[in-house]
Amino acid sequence: MTDTTSVHIPTTICVTRHGETDWNIMGVLQGWIDVPLNDNGRKQAFEMAESFKDSGFSCVWTSPLSRASETARIVAEVLGLPAPICSEGLKERNFGRVQGMTKQDLSVLHPGLHADIVRRDPACHFEEGESPDEFADRVVAALHEIARWHPGERVLAMTHGWVMDVMTRHVKRLPRTLVLDMKRKNGESLWLAVTAESACSLSDAGDAVQASSGSGG
């Protein structure tokens, strides 16, 4: 952990979305359901590792969900880095009772919620899931926790699409309820400069791997 002299030294964090899963292709809401990578997702992970070979990462952090943690493990192994550090704060949003449902079924059973999910409205209410503030609070806390542990270092953080939306709003100082006109693809990255108390965007880098996918998570 850092001391008071390093609290203002920024950590460069490359936040990246995991590789593809079969549920991405099928348009199923994944959330906290632990869905593994498919073969293409593993291929994407190796491609990410190749794209990151000169990035100078000291370590890798990851969501504990296997689609992220397996991506992170592959990248860490290829780059010769220690085993990834798991953070519950980097998990995808808990979508509650609609987790595991296809968007097609959702459009019939819950058309209003379906429309909100398609536009990635952060104010969505998910029965038995996380509220917008619960979700955003834990994601932002995880981001600054990484910075506290690694002042001045370059760190890769493997996570999920809705998590990256929260981080994008946070670093750009946008309202938590703002709908972003974007969707992060598998392998897409967001580069941030983060301290224990502040964060800003360095750049959006989508050149790692950009394979379109169809579901939350």
PDB file of C-alpha atoms in Angstrom:
ATOM      1  CA  MET A   1       0.000   0.000   0.000  1.00  0.00           C
ATOM      2  CA  THR A   2       1.164   3.560  -0.586  1.00  0.00           C
ATOM      3  CA  ASP A   3       2.317   6.168   1.905  1.00  0.00           C
ATOM      4  CA  THR A   4       1.291   9.806   2.052  1.00  0.00           C
ATOM      5  CA  THR A   5       4.132  10.891  -0.244  1.00  0.00           C
ATOM      6  CA  SER A   6       2.905   8.724  -3.124  1.00  0.00           C
ATOM      7  CA  VAL A   7      -0.819   9.408  -2.902  1.00  0.00           C
ATOM      8  CA  HIS A   8      -0.595  12.033  -5.650  1.00  0.00           C
ATOM      9  CA  ILE A   9       1.630  10.033  -8.027  1.00  0.00           C
ATOM     10  CA  PRO A  10      -0.609   8.886 -10.901  1.00  0.00           C
ATOM     11  CA  THR A  11      -0.934   5.281 -11.960  1.00  0.00           C
ATOM     12  CA  THR A  12      -1.450   4.618 -15.665  1.00  0.00           C
ATOM     13  CA  ILE A  13      -4.285   2.094 -15.882  1.00  0.00           C
ATOM     14  CA  CYS A  14      -5.273   0.435 -19.144  1.00  0.00           C
ATOM     15  CA  VAL A  15      -8.873  -0.690 -18.597  1.00  0.00           C
ATOM     16  CA  THR A  16      -9.791  -3.366 -21.145  1.00  0.00           C
ATOM     17  CA  ARG A  17     -12.893  -5.389 -21.922  1.00  0.00           C
ATOM     18  CA  HIS A  18     -12.540  -9.184 -21.822  1.00  0.00           C
ATOM     19  CA  GLY A  19     -12.588 -11.522 -24.820  1.00  0.00           C
ATOM     20  CA  GLU A  20     -15.685 -12.877 -26.496  1.00  0.00           C
ATOM     21  CA  THR A  21     -18.098 -15.446 -25.045  1.00  0.00           C
ATOM     22  CA  ASP A  22     -20.822 -17.491 -26.691  1.00  0.00           C
ATOM     23  CA  TRP A  23     -23.378 -15.451 -24.756  1.00  0.00           C
ATOM     24  CA  ASN A  24     -21.992 -12.279 -26.330  1.00  0.00           C
ATOM     25  CA  ILE A  25     -22.789 -13.762 -29.729  1.00  0.00           C
ATOM     26  CA  MET A  26     -26.224 -14.970 -28.625  1.00  0.00           C
ATOM     27  CA  GLY A  27     -27.185 -11.645 -27.053  1.00  0.00           C
ATOM     28  CA  VAL A  28     -27.626 -13.000 -23.521  1.00  0.00           C
ATOM     29  CA  LEU A  29     -27.305 -10.755 -20.469  1.00  0.00           C
ATOM     30  CA  GLN A  30     -24.361 -12.133 -18.519  1.00  0.00           C
ATOM     31  CA  GLY A  31     -23.982  -9.899 -15.485  1.00  0.00           C
ATOM     32  CA  TRP A  32     -22.643 -11.937 -12.572  1.00  0.00           C
ATOM     33  CA  ILE A  33     -23.239 -15.301 -14.291  1.00  0.00           C
ATOM     34  CA  ASP A  34     -19.835 -16.876 -14.829  1.00  0.00           C
ATOM     35  CA  VAL A  35     -19.608 -17.458 -18.574  1.00  0.00           C
ATOM     36  CA  PRO A  36     -16.284 -18.708 -20.021  1.00  0.00           C
ATOM     37  CA  LEU A  37     -14.504 -17.398 -23.074  1.00  0.00           C
ATOM     38  CA  ASN A  38     -15.151 -19.138 -26.366  1.00  0.00           C
ATOM     39  CA  ASP A  39     -12.346 -20.110 -28.750  1.00  0.00           C
ATOM     40  CA  ASN A  40     -12.469 -16.739 -30.465  1.00  0.00           C
ATOM     41  CA  GLY A  41     -12.309 -15.013 -27.083  1.00  0.00           C
ATOM     42  CA  ARG A  42      -9.120 -16.906 -26.248  1.00  0.00           C
ATOM     43  CA  LYS A  43      -7.698 -15.955 -29.631  1.00  0.00           C
ATOM     44  CA  GLN A  44      -8.544 -12.337 -28.847  1.00  0.00           C
ATOM     45  CA  ALA A  45      -6.738 -12.639 -25.511  1.00  0.00           C
ATOM     46  CA  PHE A  46      -3.532 -13.708 -27.246  1.00  0.00           C
ATOM     47  CA  GLU A  47      -3.969 -10.836 -29.713  1.00  0.00           C
ATOM     48  CA  MET A  48      -4.381  -8.428 -26.789  1.00  0.00           C
ATOM     49  CA  ALA A  49      -1.171  -9.755 -25.250  1.00  0.00           C
ATOM     50  CA  GLU A  50       0.687  -9.142 -28.502  1.00  0.00           C
ATOM     51  CA  SER A  51      -0.671  -5.588 -28.707  1.00  0.00           C
ATOM     52  CA  PHE A  52       0.396  -4.931 -25.093  1.00  0.00           C
ATOM     53  CA  LYS A  53       3.938  -6.337 -25.374  1.00  0.00           C
ATOM     54  CA  ASP A  54       5.581  -2.890 -25.268  1.00  0.00           C
ATOM     55  CA  SER A  55       3.157  -1.319 -22.772  1.00  0.00           C
ATOM     56  CA  GLY A  56       5.395  -1.782 -19.735  1.00  0.00           C
ATOM     57  CA  PHE A  57       2.747  -3.197 -17.409  1.00  0.00           C
ATOM     58  CA  SER A  58       3.964  -4.182 -13.954  1.00  0.00           C
ATOM     59  CA  CYS A  59       0.901  -6.279 -13.159  1.00  0.00           C
ATOM     60  CA  VAL A  60      -2.628  -7.214 -14.163  1.00  0.00           C
ATOM     61  CA  TRP A  61      -5.834  -6.754 -12.170  1.00  0.00           C
ATOM     62  CA  THR A  62      -9.065  -8.454 -13.156  1.00  0.00           C
ATOM     63  CA  SER A  63     -12.697  -9.066 -12.438  1.00  0.00           C
ATOM     64  CA  PRO A  64     -13.058 -12.527 -10.855  1.00  0.00           C
ATOM     65  CA  LEU A  65     -15.604 -13.574 -13.503  1.00  0.00           C
ATOM     66  CA  SER A  66     -13.935 -16.152 -15.729  1.00  0.00           C
ATOM     67  CA  ARG A  67     -14.473 -14.337 -19.036  1.00  0.00           C
ATOM     68  CA  ALA A  68     -12.304 -11.538 -17.642  1.00  0.00           C
ATOM     69  CA  SER A  69      -9.962 -13.563 -15.429  1.00  0.00           C
ATOM     70  CA  GLU A  70      -9.092 -16.036 -18.193  1.00  0.00           C
ATOM     71  CA  THR A  71      -8.404 -13.164 -20.587  1.00  0.00           C
ATOM     72  CA  ALA A  72      -6.218 -11.565 -17.925  1.00  0.00           C
ATOM     73  CA  ARG A  73      -4.390 -14.820 -17.197  1.00  0.00           C
ATOM     74  CA  ILE A  74      -3.546 -15.382 -20.862  1.00  0.00           C
ATOM     75  CA  VAL A  75      -2.244 -11.836 -21.237  1.00  0.00           C
ATOM     76  CA  ALA A  76      -0.219 -12.044 -18.009  1.00  0.00           C
ATOM     77  CA  GLU A  77       1.350 -15.358 -18.989  1.00  0.00           C
ATOM     78  CA  VAL A  78       2.326 -14.162 -22.461  1.00  0.00           C
ATOM     79  CA  LEU A  79       3.820 -10.954 -21.028  1.00  0.00           C
ATOM     80  CA  GLY A  80       5.661 -12.819 -18.259  1.00  0.00           C
ATOM     81  CA  LEU A  81       3.763 -11.021 -15.493  1.00  0.00           C
ATOM     82  CA  PRO A  82       2.597 -12.406 -12.121  1.00  0.00           C
ATOM     83  CA  ALA A  83      -0.809 -14.055 -11.862  1.00  0.00           C
ATOM     84  CA  PRO A  84      -3.609 -11.470 -12.101  1.00  0.00           C
ATOM     85  CA  ILE A  85      -4.998  -9.881  -8.938  1.00  0.00           C
ATOM     86  CA  CYS A  86      -8.765 -10.320  -8.607  1.00  0.00           C
ATOM     87  CA  SER A  87     -10.966  -7.418  -7.529  1.00  0.00           C
ATOM     88  CA  GLU A  88     -14.671  -7.797  -6.808  1.00  0.00           C
ATOM     89  CA  GLY A  89     -15.023  -4.120  -7.690  1.00  0.00           C
ATOM     90  CA  LEU A  90     -14.201  -4.868 -11.341  1.00  0.00           C
ATOM     91  CA  LYS A  91     -17.140  -7.294 -11.768  1.00  0.00           C
ATOM     92  CA  GLU A  92     -19.877  -6.534 -14.246  1.00  0.00           C
ATOM     93  CA  ARG A  93     -23.094  -4.995 -12.953  1.00  0.00           C
ATOM     94  CA  ASN A  94     -25.485  -7.408 -11.281  1.00  0.00           C
ATOM     95  CA  PHE A  95     -28.475  -7.448 -13.632  1.00  0.00           C
ATOM     96  CA  GLY A  96     -30.616  -9.315 -11.123  1.00  0.00           C
ATOM     97  CA  ARG A  97     -33.479 -11.497 -12.288  1.00  0.00           C
ATOM     98  CA  VAL A  98     -32.903 -10.852 -16.007  1.00  0.00           C
ATOM     99  CA  GLN A  99     -29.388 -12.312 -15.967  1.00  0.00           C
ATOM    100  CA  GLY A 100     -29.231 -15.271 -18.341  1.00  0.00           C
ATOM    101  CA  MET A 101     -32.118 -13.963 -20.458  1.00  0.00           C
ATOM    102  CA  THR A 102     -31.685 -13.282 -24.149  1.00  0.00           C
ATOM    103  CA  LYS A 103     -32.378  -9.782 -25.348  1.00  0.00           C
ATOM    104  CA  GLN A 104     -34.925 -11.235 -27.742  1.00  0.00           C
ATOM    105  CA  ASP A 105     -36.918 -12.769 -24.872  1.00  0.00           C
ATOM    106  CA  LEU A 106     -36.445  -9.621 -22.831  1.00  0.00           C
ATOM    107  CA  SER A 107     -37.938  -7.513 -25.641  1.00  0.00           C
ATOM    108  CA  VAL A 108     -41.135  -9.559 -25.386  1.00  0.00           C
ATOM    109  CA  LEU A 109     -41.383  -9.980 -21.620  1.00  0.00           C
ATOM    110  CA  HIS A 110     -40.005  -6.598 -20.518  1.00  0.00           C
ATOM    111  CA  PRO A 111     -39.987  -4.282 -23.545  1.00  0.00           C
ATOM    112  CA  GLY A 112     -39.345  -1.118 -21.544  1.00  0.00           C
ATOM    113  CA  LEU A 113     -36.347  -2.599 -19.739  1.00  0.00           C
ATOM    114  CA  HIS A 114     -35.099  -4.075 -23.001  1.00  0.00           C
ATOM    115  CA  ALA A 115     -35.104  -0.651 -24.616  1.00  0.00           C
ATOM    116  CA  ASP A 116     -33.190   0.811 -21.655  1.00  0.00           C
ATOM    117  CA  ILE A 117     -30.602  -1.976 -21.768  1.00  0.00           C
ATOM    118  CA  VAL A 118     -30.066  -1.640 -25.515  1.00  0.00           C
ATOM    119  CA  ARG A 119     -29.329   2.064 -25.064  1.00  0.00           C
ATOM    120  CA  ARG A 120     -27.202   1.177 -21.998  1.00  0.00           C
ATOM    121  CA  ASP A 121     -29.122   3.470 -19.693  1.00  0.00           C
ATOM    122  CA  PRO A 122     -27.235   3.512 -16.356  1.00  0.00           C
ATOM    123  CA  ALA A 123     -30.459   4.397 -14.536  1.00  0.00           C
ATOM    124  CA  CYS A 124     -31.949   0.975 -15.379  1.00  0.00           C
ATOM    125  CA  HIS A 125     -33.630  -0.704 -12.433  1.00  0.00           C
ATOM    126  CA  PHE A 126     -32.788  -4.401 -12.140  1.00  0.00           C
ATOM    127  CA  GLU A 127     -34.985  -6.340  -9.735  1.00  0.00           C
ATOM    128  CA  GLU A 128     -32.736  -8.163  -7.235  1.00  0.00           C
ATOM    129  CA  GLY A 129     -29.734  -6.538  -8.921  1.00  0.00           C
ATOM    130  CA  GLU A 130     -27.513  -3.548  -8.180  1.00  0.00           C
ATOM    131  CA  SER A 131     -28.745   0.010  -8.123  1.00  0.00           C
ATOM    132  CA  PRO A 132     -26.906   2.541 -10.308  1.00  0.00           C
ATOM    133  CA  ASP A 133     -25.156   4.082  -7.305  1.00  0.00           C
ATOM    134  CA  GLU A 134     -24.214   0.747  -5.718  1.00  0.00           C
ATOM    135  CA  PHE A 135     -22.632  -0.293  -8.994  1.00  0.00           C
ATOM    136  CA  ALA A 136     -20.846   2.988  -9.674  1.00  0.00           C
ATOM    137  CA  ASP A 137     -19.571   3.295  -6.100  1.00  0.00           C
ATOM    138  CA  ARG A 138     -17.835  -0.084  -6.120  1.00  0.00           C
ATOM    139  CA  VAL A 139     -16.343   0.422  -9.603  1.00  0.00           C
ATOM    140  CA  VAL A 140     -14.909   3.832  -8.753  1.00  0.00           C
ATOM    141  CA  ALA A 141     -13.570   2.487  -5.442  1.00  0.00           C
ATOM    142  CA  ALA A 142     -11.815  -0.361  -7.285  1.00  0.00           C
ATOM    143  CA  LEU A 143     -10.219   2.045  -9.742  1.00  0.00           C
ATOM    144  CA  HIS A 144      -8.712   4.157  -6.968  1.00  0.00           C
ATOM    145  CA  GLU A 145      -7.693   1.079  -4.985  1.00  0.00           C
ATOM    146  CA  ILE A 146      -5.521  -0.025  -7.917  1.00  0.00           C
ATOM    147  CA  ALA A 147      -3.913   3.412  -7.972  1.00  0.00           C
ATOM    148  CA  ARG A 148      -3.196   3.295  -4.232  1.00  0.00           C
ATOM    149  CA  TRP A 149      -1.375  -0.016  -4.613  1.00  0.00           C
ATOM    150  CA  HIS A 150       0.653   0.949  -7.687  1.00  0.00           C
ATOM    151  CA  PRO A 151       1.634   4.645  -7.692  1.00  0.00           C
ATOM    152  CA  GLY A 152       3.717   5.551 -10.732  1.00  0.00           C
ATOM    153  CA  GLU A 153       3.258   2.130 -12.368  1.00  0.00           C
ATOM    154  CA  ARG A 154       1.463   0.981 -15.519  1.00  0.00           C
ATOM    155  CA  VAL A 155      -1.297  -1.531 -14.804  1.00  0.00           C
ATOM    156  CA  LEU A 156      -3.691  -3.534 -16.965  1.00  0.00           C
ATOM    157  CA  ALA A 157      -7.234  -3.935 -15.564  1.00  0.00           C
ATOM    158  CA  MET A 158      -9.438  -6.537 -17.276  1.00  0.00           C
ATOM    159  CA  THR A 159     -13.149  -5.924 -16.834  1.00  0.00           C
ATOM    160  CA  HIS A 160     -16.567  -5.573 -18.508  1.00  0.00           C
ATOM    161  CA  GLY A 161     -18.549  -3.244 -20.730  1.00  0.00           C
ATOM    162  CA  TRP A 162     -20.880  -1.604 -18.221  1.00  0.00           C
ATOM    163  CA  VAL A 163     -17.937  -1.172 -15.827  1.00  0.00           C
ATOM    164  CA  MET A 164     -16.083   0.741 -18.525  1.00  0.00           C
ATOM    165  CA  ASP A 165     -19.136   2.963 -18.979  1.00  0.00           C
ATOM    166  CA  VAL A 166     -18.964   3.902 -15.287  1.00  0.00           C
ATOM    167  CA  MET A 167     -15.256   4.668 -15.552  1.00  0.00           C
ATOM    168  CA  THR A 168     -15.785   6.755 -18.688  1.00  0.00           C
ATOM    169  CA  ARG A 169     -18.353   8.935 -16.919  1.00  0.00           C
ATOM    170  CA  HIS A 170     -16.159   9.181 -13.828  1.00  0.00           C
ATOM    171  CA  VAL A 171     -13.003  10.390 -15.561  1.00  0.00           C
ATOM    172  CA  LYS A 172     -14.901  12.777 -17.831  1.00  0.00           C
ATOM    173  CA  ARG A 173     -16.867  14.118 -14.853  1.00  0.00           C
ATOM    174  CA  LEU A 174     -20.174  13.305 -16.487  1.00  0.00           C
ATOM    175  CA  PRO A 175     -23.415  12.629 -14.592  1.00  0.00           C
ATOM    176  CA  ARG A 176     -23.776   9.023 -13.489  1.00  0.00           C
ATOM    177  CA  THR A 177     -27.154   8.858 -15.212  1.00  0.00           C
ATOM    178  CA  LEU A 178     -25.906  10.067 -18.615  1.00  0.00           C
ATOM    179  CA  VAL A 179     -26.441   7.619 -21.491  1.00  0.00           C
ATOM    180  CA  LEU A 180     -23.223   7.287 -23.486  1.00  0.00           C
ATOM    181  CA  ASP A 181     -23.449   7.084 -27.258  1.00  0.00           C
ATOM    182  CA  MET A 182     -21.016   4.190 -27.406  1.00  0.00           C
ATOM    183  CA  LYS A 183     -20.470   0.535 -26.593  1.00  0.00           C
ATOM    184  CA  ARG A 184     -17.103  -0.981 -25.740  1.00  0.00           C
ATOM    185  CA  LYS A 185     -16.151  -3.961 -27.871  1.00  0.00           C
ATOM    186  CA  ASN A 186     -14.319  -7.067 -26.707  1.00  0.00           C
ATOM    187  CA  GLY A 187     -10.666  -6.125 -26.339  1.00  0.00           C
ATOM    188  CA  GLU A 188     -11.262  -2.380 -26.440  1.00  0.00           C
ATOM    189  CA  SER A 189      -9.216  -0.278 -24.006  1.00  0.00           C
ATOM    190  CA  LEU A 190      -9.515   2.953 -22.057  1.00  0.00           C
ATOM    191  CA  TRP A 191      -6.250   4.494 -20.794  1.00  0.00           C
ATOM    192  CA  LEU A 192      -6.498   6.425 -17.538  1.00  0.00           C
ATOM    193  CA  ALA A 193      -4.233   8.360 -15.193  1.00  0.00           C
ATOM    194  CA  VAL A 194      -5.450   7.650 -11.658  1.00  0.00           C
ATOM    195  CA  THR A 195      -4.349   8.605  -8.157  1.00  0.00           C
ATOM    196  CA  ALA A 196      -5.912   7.648  -4.841  1.00  0.00           C
ATOM    197  CA  GLU A 197      -8.121  10.731  -5.135  1.00  0.00           C
ATOM    198  CA  SER A 198      -8.474  11.698  -8.811  1.00  0.00           C
ATOM    199  CA  ALA A 199      -8.729  10.265 -12.312  1.00  0.00           C
ATOM    200  CA  CYS A 200      -8.558  11.520 -15.869  1.00  0.00           C
ATOM    201  CA  SER A 201      -8.644  10.002 -19.337  1.00  0.00           C
ATOM    202  CA  LEU A 202      -5.407   9.703 -21.308  1.00  0.00           C
ATOM    203  CA  SER A 203      -7.011   8.296 -24.436  1.00  0.00           C
ATOM    204  CA  ASP A 204      -9.439   5.758 -25.797  1.00  0.00           C
ATOM    205  CA  ALA A 205      -7.490   2.995 -27.485  1.00  0.00           C
ATOM    206  CA  GLY A 206      -9.613   0.559 -29.409  1.00  0.00           C
ATOM    207  CA  ASP A 207      -6.764  -0.916 -31.407  1.00  0.00           C
ATOM    208  CA  ALA A 208      -6.149  -3.958 -29.208  1.00  0.00           C
ATOM    209  CA  VAL A 209      -9.005  -6.102 -30.479  1.00  0.00           C
ATOM    210  CA  GLN A 210     -12.398  -4.870 -31.595  1.00  0.00           C
ATOM    211  CA  ALA A 211     -14.751  -7.753 -32.177  1.00  0.00           C
ATOM    212  CA  SER A 212     -18.406  -6.791 -31.933  1.00  0.00           C
ATOM    213  CA  SER A 213     -20.558  -8.546 -29.371  1.00  0.00           C
ATOM    214  CA  GLY A 214     -24.200  -8.596 -28.513  1.00  0.00           C
ATOM    215  CA  SER A 215     -24.762  -8.668 -24.770  1.00  0.00           C
ATOM    216  CA  GLY A 216     -24.112  -6.965 -21.484  1.00  0.00           C
ATOM    217  CA  GLY A 217     -20.962  -8.052 -19.740  1.00  0.00           C
TER     218      GLY A 217
END
